[in-house]
PDB file of C-alpha atoms in Angstrom:
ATOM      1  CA  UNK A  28      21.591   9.991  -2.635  1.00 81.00           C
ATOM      2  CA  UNK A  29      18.355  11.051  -0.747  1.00 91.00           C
ATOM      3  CA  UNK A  30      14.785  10.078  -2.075  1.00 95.00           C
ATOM      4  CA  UNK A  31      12.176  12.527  -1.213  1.00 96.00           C
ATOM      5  CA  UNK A  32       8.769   9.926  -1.629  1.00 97.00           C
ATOM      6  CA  UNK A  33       5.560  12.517  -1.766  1.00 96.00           C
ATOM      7  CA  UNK A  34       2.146  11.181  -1.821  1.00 95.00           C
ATOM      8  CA  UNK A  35      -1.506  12.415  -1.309  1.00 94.00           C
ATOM      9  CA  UNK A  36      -4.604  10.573  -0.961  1.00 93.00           C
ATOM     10  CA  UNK A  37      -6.673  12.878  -2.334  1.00 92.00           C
ATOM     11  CA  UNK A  38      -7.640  10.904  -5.844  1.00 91.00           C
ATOM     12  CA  UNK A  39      -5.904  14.019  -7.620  1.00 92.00           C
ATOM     13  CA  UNK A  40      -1.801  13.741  -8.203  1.00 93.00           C
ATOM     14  CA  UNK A  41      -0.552  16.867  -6.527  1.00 94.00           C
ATOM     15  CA  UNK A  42       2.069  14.902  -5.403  1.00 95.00           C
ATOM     16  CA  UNK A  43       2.862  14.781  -9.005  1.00 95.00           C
ATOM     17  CA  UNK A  44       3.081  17.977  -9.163  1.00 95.00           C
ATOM     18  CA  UNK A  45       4.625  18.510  -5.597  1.00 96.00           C
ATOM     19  CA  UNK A  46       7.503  16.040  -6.833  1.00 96.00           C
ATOM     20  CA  UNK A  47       7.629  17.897 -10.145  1.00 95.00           C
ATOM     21  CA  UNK A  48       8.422  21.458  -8.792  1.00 95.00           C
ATOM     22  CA  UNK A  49      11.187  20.245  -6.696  1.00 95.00           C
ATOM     23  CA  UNK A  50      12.580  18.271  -9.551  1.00 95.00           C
ATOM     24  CA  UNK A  51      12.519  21.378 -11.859  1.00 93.00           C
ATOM     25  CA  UNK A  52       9.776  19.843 -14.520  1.00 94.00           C
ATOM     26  CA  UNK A  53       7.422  22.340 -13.413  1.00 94.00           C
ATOM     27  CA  UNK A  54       8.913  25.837 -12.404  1.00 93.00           C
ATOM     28  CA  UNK A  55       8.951  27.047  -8.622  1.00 91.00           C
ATOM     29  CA  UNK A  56       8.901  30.771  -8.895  1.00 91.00           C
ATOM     30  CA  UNK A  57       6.197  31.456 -11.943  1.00 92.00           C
ATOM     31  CA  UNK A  58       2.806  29.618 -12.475  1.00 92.00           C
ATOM     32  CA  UNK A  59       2.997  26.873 -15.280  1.00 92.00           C
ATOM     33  CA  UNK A  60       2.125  27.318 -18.343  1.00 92.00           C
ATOM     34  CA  UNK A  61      -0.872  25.188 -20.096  1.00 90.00           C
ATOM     35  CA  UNK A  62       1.453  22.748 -22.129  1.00 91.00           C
ATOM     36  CA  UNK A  63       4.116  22.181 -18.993  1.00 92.00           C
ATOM     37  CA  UNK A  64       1.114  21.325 -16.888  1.00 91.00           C
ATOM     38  CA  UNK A  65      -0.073  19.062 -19.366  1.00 91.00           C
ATOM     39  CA  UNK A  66       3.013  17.338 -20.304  1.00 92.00           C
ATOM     40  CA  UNK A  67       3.610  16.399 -16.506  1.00 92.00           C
ATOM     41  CA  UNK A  68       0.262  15.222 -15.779  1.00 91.00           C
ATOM     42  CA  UNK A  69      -0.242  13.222 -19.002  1.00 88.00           C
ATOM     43  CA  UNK A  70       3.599  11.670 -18.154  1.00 89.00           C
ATOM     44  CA  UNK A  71       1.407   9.985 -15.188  1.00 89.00           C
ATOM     45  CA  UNK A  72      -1.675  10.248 -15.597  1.00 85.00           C
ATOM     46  CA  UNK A  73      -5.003  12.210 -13.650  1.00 86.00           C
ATOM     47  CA  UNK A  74      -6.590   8.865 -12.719  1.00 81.00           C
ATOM     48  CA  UNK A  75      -8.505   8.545  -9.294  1.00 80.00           C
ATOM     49  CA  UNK A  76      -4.638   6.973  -7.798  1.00 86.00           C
ATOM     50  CA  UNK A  77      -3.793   3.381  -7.712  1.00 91.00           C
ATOM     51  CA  UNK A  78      -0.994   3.871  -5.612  1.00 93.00           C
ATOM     52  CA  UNK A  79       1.790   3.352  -8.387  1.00 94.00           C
ATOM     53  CA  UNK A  80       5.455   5.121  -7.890  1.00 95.00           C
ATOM     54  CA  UNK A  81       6.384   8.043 -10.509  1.00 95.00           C
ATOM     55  CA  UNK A  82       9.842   8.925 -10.700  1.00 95.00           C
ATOM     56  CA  UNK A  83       9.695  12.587 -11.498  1.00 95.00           C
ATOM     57  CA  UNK A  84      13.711  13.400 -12.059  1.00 93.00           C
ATOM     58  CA  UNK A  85      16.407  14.590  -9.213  1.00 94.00           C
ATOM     59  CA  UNK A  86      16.412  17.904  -7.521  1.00 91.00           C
ATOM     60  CA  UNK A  87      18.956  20.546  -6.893  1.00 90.00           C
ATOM     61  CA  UNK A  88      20.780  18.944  -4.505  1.00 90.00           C
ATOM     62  CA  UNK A  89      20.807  15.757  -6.835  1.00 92.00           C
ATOM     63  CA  UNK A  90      17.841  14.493  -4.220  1.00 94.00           C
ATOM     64  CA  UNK A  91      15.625  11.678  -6.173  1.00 95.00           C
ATOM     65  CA  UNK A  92      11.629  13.014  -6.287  1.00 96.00           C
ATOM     66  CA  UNK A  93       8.951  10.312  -6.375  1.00 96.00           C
ATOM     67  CA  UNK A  94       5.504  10.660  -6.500  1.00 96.00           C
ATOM     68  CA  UNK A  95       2.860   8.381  -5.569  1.00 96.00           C
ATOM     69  CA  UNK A  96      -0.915   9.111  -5.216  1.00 95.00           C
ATOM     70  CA  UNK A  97      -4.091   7.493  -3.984  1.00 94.00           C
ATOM     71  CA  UNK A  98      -8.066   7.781  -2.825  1.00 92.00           C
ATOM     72  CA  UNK A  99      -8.091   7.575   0.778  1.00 91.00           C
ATOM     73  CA  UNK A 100      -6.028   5.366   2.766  1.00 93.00           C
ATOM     74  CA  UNK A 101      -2.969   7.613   3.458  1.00 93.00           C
ATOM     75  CA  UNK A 102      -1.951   6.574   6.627  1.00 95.00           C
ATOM     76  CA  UNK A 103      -1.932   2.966   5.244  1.00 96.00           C
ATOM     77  CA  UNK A 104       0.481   3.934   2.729  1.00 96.00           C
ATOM     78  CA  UNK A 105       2.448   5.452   5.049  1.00 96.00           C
ATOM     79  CA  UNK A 106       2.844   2.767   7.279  1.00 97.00           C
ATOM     80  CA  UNK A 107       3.821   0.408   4.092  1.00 97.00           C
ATOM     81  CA  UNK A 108       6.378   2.407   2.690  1.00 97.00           C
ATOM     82  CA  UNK A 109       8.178   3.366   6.117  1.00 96.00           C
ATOM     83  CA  UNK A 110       7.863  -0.817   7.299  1.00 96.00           C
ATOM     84  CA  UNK A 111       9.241  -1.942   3.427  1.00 97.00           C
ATOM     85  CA  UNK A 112      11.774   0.232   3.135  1.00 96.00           C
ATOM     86  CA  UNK A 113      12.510  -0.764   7.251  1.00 96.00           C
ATOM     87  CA  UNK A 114      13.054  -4.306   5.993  1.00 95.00           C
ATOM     88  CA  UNK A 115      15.966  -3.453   3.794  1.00 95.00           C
ATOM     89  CA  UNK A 116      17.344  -1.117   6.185  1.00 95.00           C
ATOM     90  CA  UNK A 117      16.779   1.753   3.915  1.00 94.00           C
ATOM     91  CA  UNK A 118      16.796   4.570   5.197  1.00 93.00           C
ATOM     92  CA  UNK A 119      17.824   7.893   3.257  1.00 93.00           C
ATOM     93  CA  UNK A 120      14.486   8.998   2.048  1.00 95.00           C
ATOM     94  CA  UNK A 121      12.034  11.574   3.165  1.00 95.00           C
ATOM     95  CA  UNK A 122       8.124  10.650   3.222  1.00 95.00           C
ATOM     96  CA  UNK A 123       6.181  13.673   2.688  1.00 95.00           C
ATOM     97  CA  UNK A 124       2.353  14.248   2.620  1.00 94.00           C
ATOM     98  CA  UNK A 125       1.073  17.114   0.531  1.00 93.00           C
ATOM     99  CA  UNK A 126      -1.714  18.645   3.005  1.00 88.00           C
ATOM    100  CA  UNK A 127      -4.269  19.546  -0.047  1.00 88.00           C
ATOM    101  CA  UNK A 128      -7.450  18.707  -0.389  1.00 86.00           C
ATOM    102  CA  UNK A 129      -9.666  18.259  -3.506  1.00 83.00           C
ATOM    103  CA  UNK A 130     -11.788  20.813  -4.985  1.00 87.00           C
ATOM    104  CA  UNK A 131     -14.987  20.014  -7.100  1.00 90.00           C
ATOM    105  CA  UNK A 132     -13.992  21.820 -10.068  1.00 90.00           C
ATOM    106  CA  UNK A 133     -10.430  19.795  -9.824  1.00 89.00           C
ATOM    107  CA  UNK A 134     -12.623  16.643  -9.598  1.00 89.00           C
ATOM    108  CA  UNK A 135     -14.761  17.725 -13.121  1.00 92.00           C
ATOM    109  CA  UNK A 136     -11.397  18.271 -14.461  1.00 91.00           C
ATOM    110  CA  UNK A 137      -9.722  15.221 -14.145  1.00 90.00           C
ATOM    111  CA  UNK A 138     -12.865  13.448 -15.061  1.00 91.00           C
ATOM    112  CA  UNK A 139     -13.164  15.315 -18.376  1.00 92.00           C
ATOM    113  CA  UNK A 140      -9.421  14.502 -19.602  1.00 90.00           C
ATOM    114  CA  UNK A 141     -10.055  11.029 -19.813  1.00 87.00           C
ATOM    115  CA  UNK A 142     -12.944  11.603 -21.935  1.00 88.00           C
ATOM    116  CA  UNK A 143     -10.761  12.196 -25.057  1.00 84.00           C
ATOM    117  CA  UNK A 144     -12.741  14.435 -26.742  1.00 89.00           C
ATOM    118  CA  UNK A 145     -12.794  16.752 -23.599  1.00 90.00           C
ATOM    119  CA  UNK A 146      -9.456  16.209 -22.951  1.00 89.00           C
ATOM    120  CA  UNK A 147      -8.540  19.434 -23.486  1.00 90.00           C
ATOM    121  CA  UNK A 148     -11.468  21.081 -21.731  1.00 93.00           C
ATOM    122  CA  UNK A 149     -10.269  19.159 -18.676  1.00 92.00           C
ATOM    123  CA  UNK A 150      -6.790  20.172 -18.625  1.00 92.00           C
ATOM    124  CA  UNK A 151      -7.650  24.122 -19.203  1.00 93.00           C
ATOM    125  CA  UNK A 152     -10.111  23.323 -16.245  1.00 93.00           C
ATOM    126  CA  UNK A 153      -7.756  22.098 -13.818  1.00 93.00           C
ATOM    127  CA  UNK A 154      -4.891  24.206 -14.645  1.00 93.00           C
ATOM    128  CA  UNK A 155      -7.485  27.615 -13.972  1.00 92.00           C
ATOM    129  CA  UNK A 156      -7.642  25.483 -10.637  1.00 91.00           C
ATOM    130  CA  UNK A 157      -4.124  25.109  -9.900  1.00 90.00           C
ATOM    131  CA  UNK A 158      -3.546  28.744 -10.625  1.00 88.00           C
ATOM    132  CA  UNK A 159      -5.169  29.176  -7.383  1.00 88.00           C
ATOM    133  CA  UNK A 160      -3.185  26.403  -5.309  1.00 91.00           C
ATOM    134  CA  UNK A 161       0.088  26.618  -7.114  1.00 92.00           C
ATOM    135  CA  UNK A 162       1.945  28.721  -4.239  1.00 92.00           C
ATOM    136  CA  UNK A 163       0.580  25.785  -1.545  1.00 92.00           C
ATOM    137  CA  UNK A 164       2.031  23.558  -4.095  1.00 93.00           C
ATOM    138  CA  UNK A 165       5.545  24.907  -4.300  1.00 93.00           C
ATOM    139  CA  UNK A 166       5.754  25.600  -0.608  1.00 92.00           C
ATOM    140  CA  UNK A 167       4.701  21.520   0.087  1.00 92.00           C
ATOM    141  CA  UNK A 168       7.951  21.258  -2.569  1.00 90.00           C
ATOM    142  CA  UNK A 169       9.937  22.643  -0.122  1.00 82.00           C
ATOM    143  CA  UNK A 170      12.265  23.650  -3.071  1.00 64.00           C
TER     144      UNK A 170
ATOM    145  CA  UNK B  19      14.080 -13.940   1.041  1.00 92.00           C
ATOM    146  CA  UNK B  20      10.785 -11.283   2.305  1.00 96.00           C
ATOM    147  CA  UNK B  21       7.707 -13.324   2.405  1.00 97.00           C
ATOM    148  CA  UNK B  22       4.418 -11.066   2.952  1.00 97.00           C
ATOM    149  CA  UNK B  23       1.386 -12.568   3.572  1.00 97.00           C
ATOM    150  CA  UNK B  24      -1.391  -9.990   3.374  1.00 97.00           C
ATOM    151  CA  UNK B  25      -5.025  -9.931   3.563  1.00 96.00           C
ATOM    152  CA  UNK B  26      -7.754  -7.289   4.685  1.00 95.00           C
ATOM    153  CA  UNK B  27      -7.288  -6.780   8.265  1.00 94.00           C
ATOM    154  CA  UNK B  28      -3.233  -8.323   8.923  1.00 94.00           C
ATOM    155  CA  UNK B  29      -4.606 -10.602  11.615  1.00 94.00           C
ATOM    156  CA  UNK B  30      -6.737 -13.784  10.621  1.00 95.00           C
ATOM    157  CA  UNK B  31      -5.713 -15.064   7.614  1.00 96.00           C
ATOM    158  CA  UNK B  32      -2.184 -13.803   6.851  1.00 96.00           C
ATOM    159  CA  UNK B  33      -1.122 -14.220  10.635  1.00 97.00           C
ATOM    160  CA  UNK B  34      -2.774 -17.826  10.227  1.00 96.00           C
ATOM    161  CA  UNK B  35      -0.987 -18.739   6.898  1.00 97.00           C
ATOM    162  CA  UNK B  36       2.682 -16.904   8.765  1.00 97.00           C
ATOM    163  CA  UNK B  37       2.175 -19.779  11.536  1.00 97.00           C
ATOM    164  CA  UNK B  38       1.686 -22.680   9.341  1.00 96.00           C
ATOM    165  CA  UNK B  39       4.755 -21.584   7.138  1.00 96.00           C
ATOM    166  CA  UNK B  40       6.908 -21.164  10.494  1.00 96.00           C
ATOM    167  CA  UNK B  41       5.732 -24.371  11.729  1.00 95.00           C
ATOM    168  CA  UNK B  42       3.729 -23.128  14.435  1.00 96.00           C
ATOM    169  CA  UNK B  43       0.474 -24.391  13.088  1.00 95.00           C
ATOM    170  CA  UNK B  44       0.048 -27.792  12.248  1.00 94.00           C
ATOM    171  CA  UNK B  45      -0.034 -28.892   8.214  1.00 91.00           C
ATOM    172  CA  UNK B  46      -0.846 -32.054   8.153  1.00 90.00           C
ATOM    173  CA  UNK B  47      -4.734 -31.685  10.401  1.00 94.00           C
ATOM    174  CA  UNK B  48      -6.603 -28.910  11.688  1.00 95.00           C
ATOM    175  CA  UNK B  49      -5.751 -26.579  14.692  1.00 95.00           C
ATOM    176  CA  UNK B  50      -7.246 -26.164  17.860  1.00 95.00           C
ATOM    177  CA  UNK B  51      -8.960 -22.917  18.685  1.00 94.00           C
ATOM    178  CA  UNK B  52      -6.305 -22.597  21.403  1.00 95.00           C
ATOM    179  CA  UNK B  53      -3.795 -23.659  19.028  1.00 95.00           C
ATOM    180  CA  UNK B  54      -4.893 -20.645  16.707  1.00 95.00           C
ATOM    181  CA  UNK B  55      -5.566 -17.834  19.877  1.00 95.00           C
ATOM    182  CA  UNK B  56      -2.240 -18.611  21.125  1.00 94.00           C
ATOM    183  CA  UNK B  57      -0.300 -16.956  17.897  1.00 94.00           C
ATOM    184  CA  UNK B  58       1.138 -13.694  18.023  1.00 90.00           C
ATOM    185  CA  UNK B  59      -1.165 -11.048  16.443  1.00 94.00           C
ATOM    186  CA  UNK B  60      -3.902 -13.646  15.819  1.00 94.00           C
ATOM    187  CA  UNK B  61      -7.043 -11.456  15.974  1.00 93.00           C
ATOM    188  CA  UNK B  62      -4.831  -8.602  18.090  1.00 93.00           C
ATOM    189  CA  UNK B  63      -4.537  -5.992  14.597  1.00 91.00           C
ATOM    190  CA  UNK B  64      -6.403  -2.863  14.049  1.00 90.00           C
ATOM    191  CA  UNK B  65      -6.731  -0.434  11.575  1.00 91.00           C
ATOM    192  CA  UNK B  66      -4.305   1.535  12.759  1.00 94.00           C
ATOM    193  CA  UNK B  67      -1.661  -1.045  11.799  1.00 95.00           C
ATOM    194  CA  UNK B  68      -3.169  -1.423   8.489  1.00 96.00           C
ATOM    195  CA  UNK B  69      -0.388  -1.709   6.185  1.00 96.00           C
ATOM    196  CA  UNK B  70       2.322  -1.567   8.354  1.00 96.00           C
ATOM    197  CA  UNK B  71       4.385  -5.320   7.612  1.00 97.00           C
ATOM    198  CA  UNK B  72       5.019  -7.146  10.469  1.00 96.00           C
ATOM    199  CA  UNK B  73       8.085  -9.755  11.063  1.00 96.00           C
ATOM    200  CA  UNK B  74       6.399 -13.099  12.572  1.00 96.00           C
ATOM    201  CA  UNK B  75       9.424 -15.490  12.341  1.00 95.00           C
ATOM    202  CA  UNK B  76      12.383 -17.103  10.169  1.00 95.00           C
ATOM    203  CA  UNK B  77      11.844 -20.298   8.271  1.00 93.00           C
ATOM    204  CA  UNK B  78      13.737 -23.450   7.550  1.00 91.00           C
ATOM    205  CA  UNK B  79      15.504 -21.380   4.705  1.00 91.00           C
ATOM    206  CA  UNK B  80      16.209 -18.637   6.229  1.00 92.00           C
ATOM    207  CA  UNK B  81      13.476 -16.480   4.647  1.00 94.00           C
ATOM    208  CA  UNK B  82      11.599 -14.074   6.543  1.00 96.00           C
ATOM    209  CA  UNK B  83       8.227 -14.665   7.374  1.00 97.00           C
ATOM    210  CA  UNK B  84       6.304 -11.645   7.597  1.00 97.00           C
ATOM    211  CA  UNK B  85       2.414 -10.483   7.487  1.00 97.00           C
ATOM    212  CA  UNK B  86       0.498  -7.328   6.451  1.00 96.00           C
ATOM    213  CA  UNK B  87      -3.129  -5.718   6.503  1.00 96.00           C
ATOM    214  CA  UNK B  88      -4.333  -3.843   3.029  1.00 95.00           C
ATOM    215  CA  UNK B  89      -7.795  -2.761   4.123  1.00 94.00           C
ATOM    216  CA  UNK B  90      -8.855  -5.281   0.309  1.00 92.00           C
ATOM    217  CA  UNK B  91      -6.671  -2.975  -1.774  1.00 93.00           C
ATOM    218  CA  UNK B  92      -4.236  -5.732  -2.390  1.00 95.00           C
ATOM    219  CA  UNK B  93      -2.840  -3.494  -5.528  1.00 95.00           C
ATOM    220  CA  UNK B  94      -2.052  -0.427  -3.256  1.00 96.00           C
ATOM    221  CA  UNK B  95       0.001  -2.689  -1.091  1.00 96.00           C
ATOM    222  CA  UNK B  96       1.600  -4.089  -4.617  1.00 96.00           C
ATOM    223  CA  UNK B  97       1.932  -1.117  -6.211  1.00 96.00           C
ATOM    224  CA  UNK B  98       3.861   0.648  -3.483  1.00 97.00           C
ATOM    225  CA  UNK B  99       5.876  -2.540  -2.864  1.00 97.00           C
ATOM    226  CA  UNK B 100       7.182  -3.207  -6.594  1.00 96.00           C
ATOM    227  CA  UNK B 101       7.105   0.514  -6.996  1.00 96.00           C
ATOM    228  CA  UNK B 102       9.996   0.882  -4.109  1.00 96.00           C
ATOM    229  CA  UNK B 103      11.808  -2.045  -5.269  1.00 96.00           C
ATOM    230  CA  UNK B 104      11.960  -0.721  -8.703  1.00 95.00           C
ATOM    231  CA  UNK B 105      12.986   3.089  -6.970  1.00 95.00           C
ATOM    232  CA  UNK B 106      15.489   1.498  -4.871  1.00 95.00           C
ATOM    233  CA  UNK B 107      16.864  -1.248  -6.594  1.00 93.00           C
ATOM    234  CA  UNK B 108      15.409  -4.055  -4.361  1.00 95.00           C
ATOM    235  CA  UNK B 109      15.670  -7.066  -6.224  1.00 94.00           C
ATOM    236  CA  UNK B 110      12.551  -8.394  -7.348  1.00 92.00           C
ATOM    237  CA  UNK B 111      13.721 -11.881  -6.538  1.00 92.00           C
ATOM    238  CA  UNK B 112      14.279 -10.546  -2.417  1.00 94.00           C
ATOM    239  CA  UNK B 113      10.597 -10.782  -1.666  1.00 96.00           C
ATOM    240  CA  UNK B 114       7.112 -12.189  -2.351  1.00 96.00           C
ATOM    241  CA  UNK B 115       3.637 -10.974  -1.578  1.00 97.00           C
ATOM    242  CA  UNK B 116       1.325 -13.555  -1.247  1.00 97.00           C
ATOM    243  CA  UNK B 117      -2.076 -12.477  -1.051  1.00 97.00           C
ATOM    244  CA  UNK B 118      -4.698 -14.640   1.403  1.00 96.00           C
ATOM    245  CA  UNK B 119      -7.499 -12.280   1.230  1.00 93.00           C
ATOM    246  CA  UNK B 120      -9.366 -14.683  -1.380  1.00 91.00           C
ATOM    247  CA  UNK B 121      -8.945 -17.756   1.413  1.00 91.00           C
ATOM    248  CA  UNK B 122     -11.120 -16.375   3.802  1.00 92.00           C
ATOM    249  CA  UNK B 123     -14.957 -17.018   3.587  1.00 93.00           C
ATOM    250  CA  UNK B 124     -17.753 -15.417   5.049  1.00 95.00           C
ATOM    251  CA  UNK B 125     -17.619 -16.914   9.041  1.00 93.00           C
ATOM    252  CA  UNK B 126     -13.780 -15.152   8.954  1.00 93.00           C
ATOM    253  CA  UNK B 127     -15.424 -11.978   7.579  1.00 94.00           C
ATOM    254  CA  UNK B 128     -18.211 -11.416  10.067  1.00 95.00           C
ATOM    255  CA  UNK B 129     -16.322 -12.604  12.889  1.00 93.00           C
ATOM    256  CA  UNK B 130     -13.507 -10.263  11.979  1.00 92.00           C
ATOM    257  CA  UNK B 131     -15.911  -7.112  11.258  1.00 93.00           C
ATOM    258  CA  UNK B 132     -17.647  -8.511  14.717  1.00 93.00           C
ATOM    259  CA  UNK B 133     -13.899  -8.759  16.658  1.00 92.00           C
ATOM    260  CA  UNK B 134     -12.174  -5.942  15.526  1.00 91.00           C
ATOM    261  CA  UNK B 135     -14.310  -3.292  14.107  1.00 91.00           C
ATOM    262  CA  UNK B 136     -16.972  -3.254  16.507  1.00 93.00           C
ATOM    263  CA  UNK B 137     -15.518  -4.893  19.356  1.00 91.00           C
ATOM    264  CA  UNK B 138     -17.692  -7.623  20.053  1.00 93.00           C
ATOM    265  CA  UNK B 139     -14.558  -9.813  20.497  1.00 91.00           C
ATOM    266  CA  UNK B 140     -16.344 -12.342  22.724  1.00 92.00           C
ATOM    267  CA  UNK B 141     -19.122 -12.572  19.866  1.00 93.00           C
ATOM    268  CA  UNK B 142     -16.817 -12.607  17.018  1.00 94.00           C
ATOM    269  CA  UNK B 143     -13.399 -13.807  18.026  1.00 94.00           C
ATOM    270  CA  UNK B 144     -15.264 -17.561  18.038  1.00 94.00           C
ATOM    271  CA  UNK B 145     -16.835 -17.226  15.378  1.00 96.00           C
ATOM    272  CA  UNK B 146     -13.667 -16.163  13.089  1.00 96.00           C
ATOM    273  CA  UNK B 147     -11.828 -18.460  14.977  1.00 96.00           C
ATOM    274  CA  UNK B 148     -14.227 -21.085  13.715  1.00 96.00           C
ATOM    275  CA  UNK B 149     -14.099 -20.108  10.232  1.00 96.00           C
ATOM    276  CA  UNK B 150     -10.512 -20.062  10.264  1.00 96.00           C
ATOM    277  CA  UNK B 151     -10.804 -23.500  11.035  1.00 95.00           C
ATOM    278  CA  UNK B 152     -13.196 -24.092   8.201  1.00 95.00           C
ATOM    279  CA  UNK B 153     -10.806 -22.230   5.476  1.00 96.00           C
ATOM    280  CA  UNK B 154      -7.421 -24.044   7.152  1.00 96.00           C
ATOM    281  CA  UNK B 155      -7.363 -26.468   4.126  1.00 95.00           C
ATOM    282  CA  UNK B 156      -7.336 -23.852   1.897  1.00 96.00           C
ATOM    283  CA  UNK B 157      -4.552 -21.418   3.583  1.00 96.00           C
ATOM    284  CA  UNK B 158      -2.317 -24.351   4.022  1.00 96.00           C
ATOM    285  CA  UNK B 159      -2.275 -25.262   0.415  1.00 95.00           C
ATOM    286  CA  UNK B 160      -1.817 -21.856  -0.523  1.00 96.00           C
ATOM    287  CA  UNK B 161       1.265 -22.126   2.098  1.00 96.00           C
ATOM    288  CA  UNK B 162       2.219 -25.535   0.607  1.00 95.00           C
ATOM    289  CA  UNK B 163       2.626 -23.975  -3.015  1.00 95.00           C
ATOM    290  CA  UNK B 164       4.333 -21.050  -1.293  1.00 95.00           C
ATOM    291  CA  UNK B 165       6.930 -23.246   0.639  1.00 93.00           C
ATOM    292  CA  UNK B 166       7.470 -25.350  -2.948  1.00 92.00           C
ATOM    293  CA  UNK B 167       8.486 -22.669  -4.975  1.00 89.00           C
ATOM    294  CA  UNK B 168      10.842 -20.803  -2.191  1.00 85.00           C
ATOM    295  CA  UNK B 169      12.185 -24.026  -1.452  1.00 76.00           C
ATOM    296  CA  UNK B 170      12.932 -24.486  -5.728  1.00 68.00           C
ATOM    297  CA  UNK B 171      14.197 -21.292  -5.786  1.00 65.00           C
ATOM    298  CA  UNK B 172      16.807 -22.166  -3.245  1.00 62.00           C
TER     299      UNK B 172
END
């Protein structure tokens, strides 16, 4: 069974949400609504990325989707993934970057839900901003 | 068994302590600058193999010796690591990171920086050379309480 690993190094978890369309937790042909966004992101959090592996469910073609997210440092976690993996002779997986960058207003947004009594403010700010980036999203999904 | 050693760069301290577990550094006295130039990879890493792990040899168990640069995010490196292993059902017991980052003091850092950032090698490939001297009590300990508990495990 193939293992589609997506990742960003962004500080914001589109890979999250990358790994999440193609797994069917977040829908591929209409824009989310509030509470699906919500219950995805809080699953793993909108923290600035520590690098730790989400498992966000199996695709279509029963393909495993993880997740994994961090600030800066992309091409090192490229390199450790592909060179761990190469130690066990593991090979059926798929790395995949998500090509986004951060916006400002995204930023504010994931700063403001965890302040829990903005929490809310900060998810109805960054789903207005996904609204925008959601097709990118679902294209990077490849779904 | 995977053993990682890891520390900033992949190329001072974690190349040093892969040597003395393979047996190509001395434990029992100090190296020789020529002794420590002469490794593979010893002050050769850039950041462009950041992260990547490298094999360096097998060891008297059988274990694979192997080193790795994490830029001082050691928990990105062991996040990703136990991460996989959880994903792909890698037995936790079929590795071990050992971080050396903390072994290296300050000659190591600014002869590294010195060596491999700016590339002032024939300024600071002495100098980190000499302060890998000066922290070799320290990394072979750490490699002493590595080799103990592999060696119990087996």
């Amino acid at each position: 069974m193939k293992t589609i690993i997506y990742y960003n190094d962004t500080g914001f978890p589109y890979s999250v949400l990358v790994a999440a369309v193609r797994s069917g937790a977040l829908p591929a042909h209409r824009l989310p609504e509030r509470r699906e966004l919500k219950k995805v992101l809080g699953a793993c959090g909108v923290g600035g990325g520590d690098a730790a592996i989400f498992n966000l469910g199996c695709g279509r073609r029963g393909e495993v989707c993880l997740a994994l997210w961090t600030s800066g440092n992309g091409d090192m976690v490229k390199r450790i993934v592909s060179s761990f993996l190469g130690l066990f002779s593991i090979e059926d997986y798929e790395l995949v970057e998500v090509p986004l960058r951060k916006t400002p207003l995204l930023t504010l947004g994931a700063r403001l839900v965890r302040l829990r009594v903005l929490e809310e403010v900060g998810f109805l700010l960054i789903w207005r901003c996904l609204a925008g980036l959601y097709p990118c999203l679902v294209r990077a999904a490849g779904a | 068994m995977k053993i990682i050693y890891h520390c900033y760069g992949g190329t001072h301290s974690s190349v040093t302590a892969a040597a003395v577990h393979l047996g190509i550094l001395p434990l029992d006295r100090l190296p020789r600058p020529a002794e420590l130039l002469a490794i593979p990879y010893f002050d050769a890493m850039d950041s462009v193999d950041h992260g990547r792990i490298n094999f360096l040899g097998l060891d008297e168990y059988g274990n694979e010796v192997c080193f790795a640069g994490q830029r001082g995010s050691p928990g990105i490196l062991e996040n990703i690591i136990h991460g996989l292993a959880g994903q792909f059902s890698i037995s936790p017991g079929s590795y071990k990171l050992v971080n050396v980052m903390y072994k290296v003091n300050i000659s190591m850092k600014i002869g590294g920086v010195m060596s491999r950032r700016l590339r002032w090698v024939r300024l600071g490939r002495p100098l980190v050379v000499w302060g890998t001297v000066r922290a070799y009590a320290k990394i072979t300990n750490l490699v002493r309480a590595v080799k103990a508990q592999v060696g119990w495990q087996q």
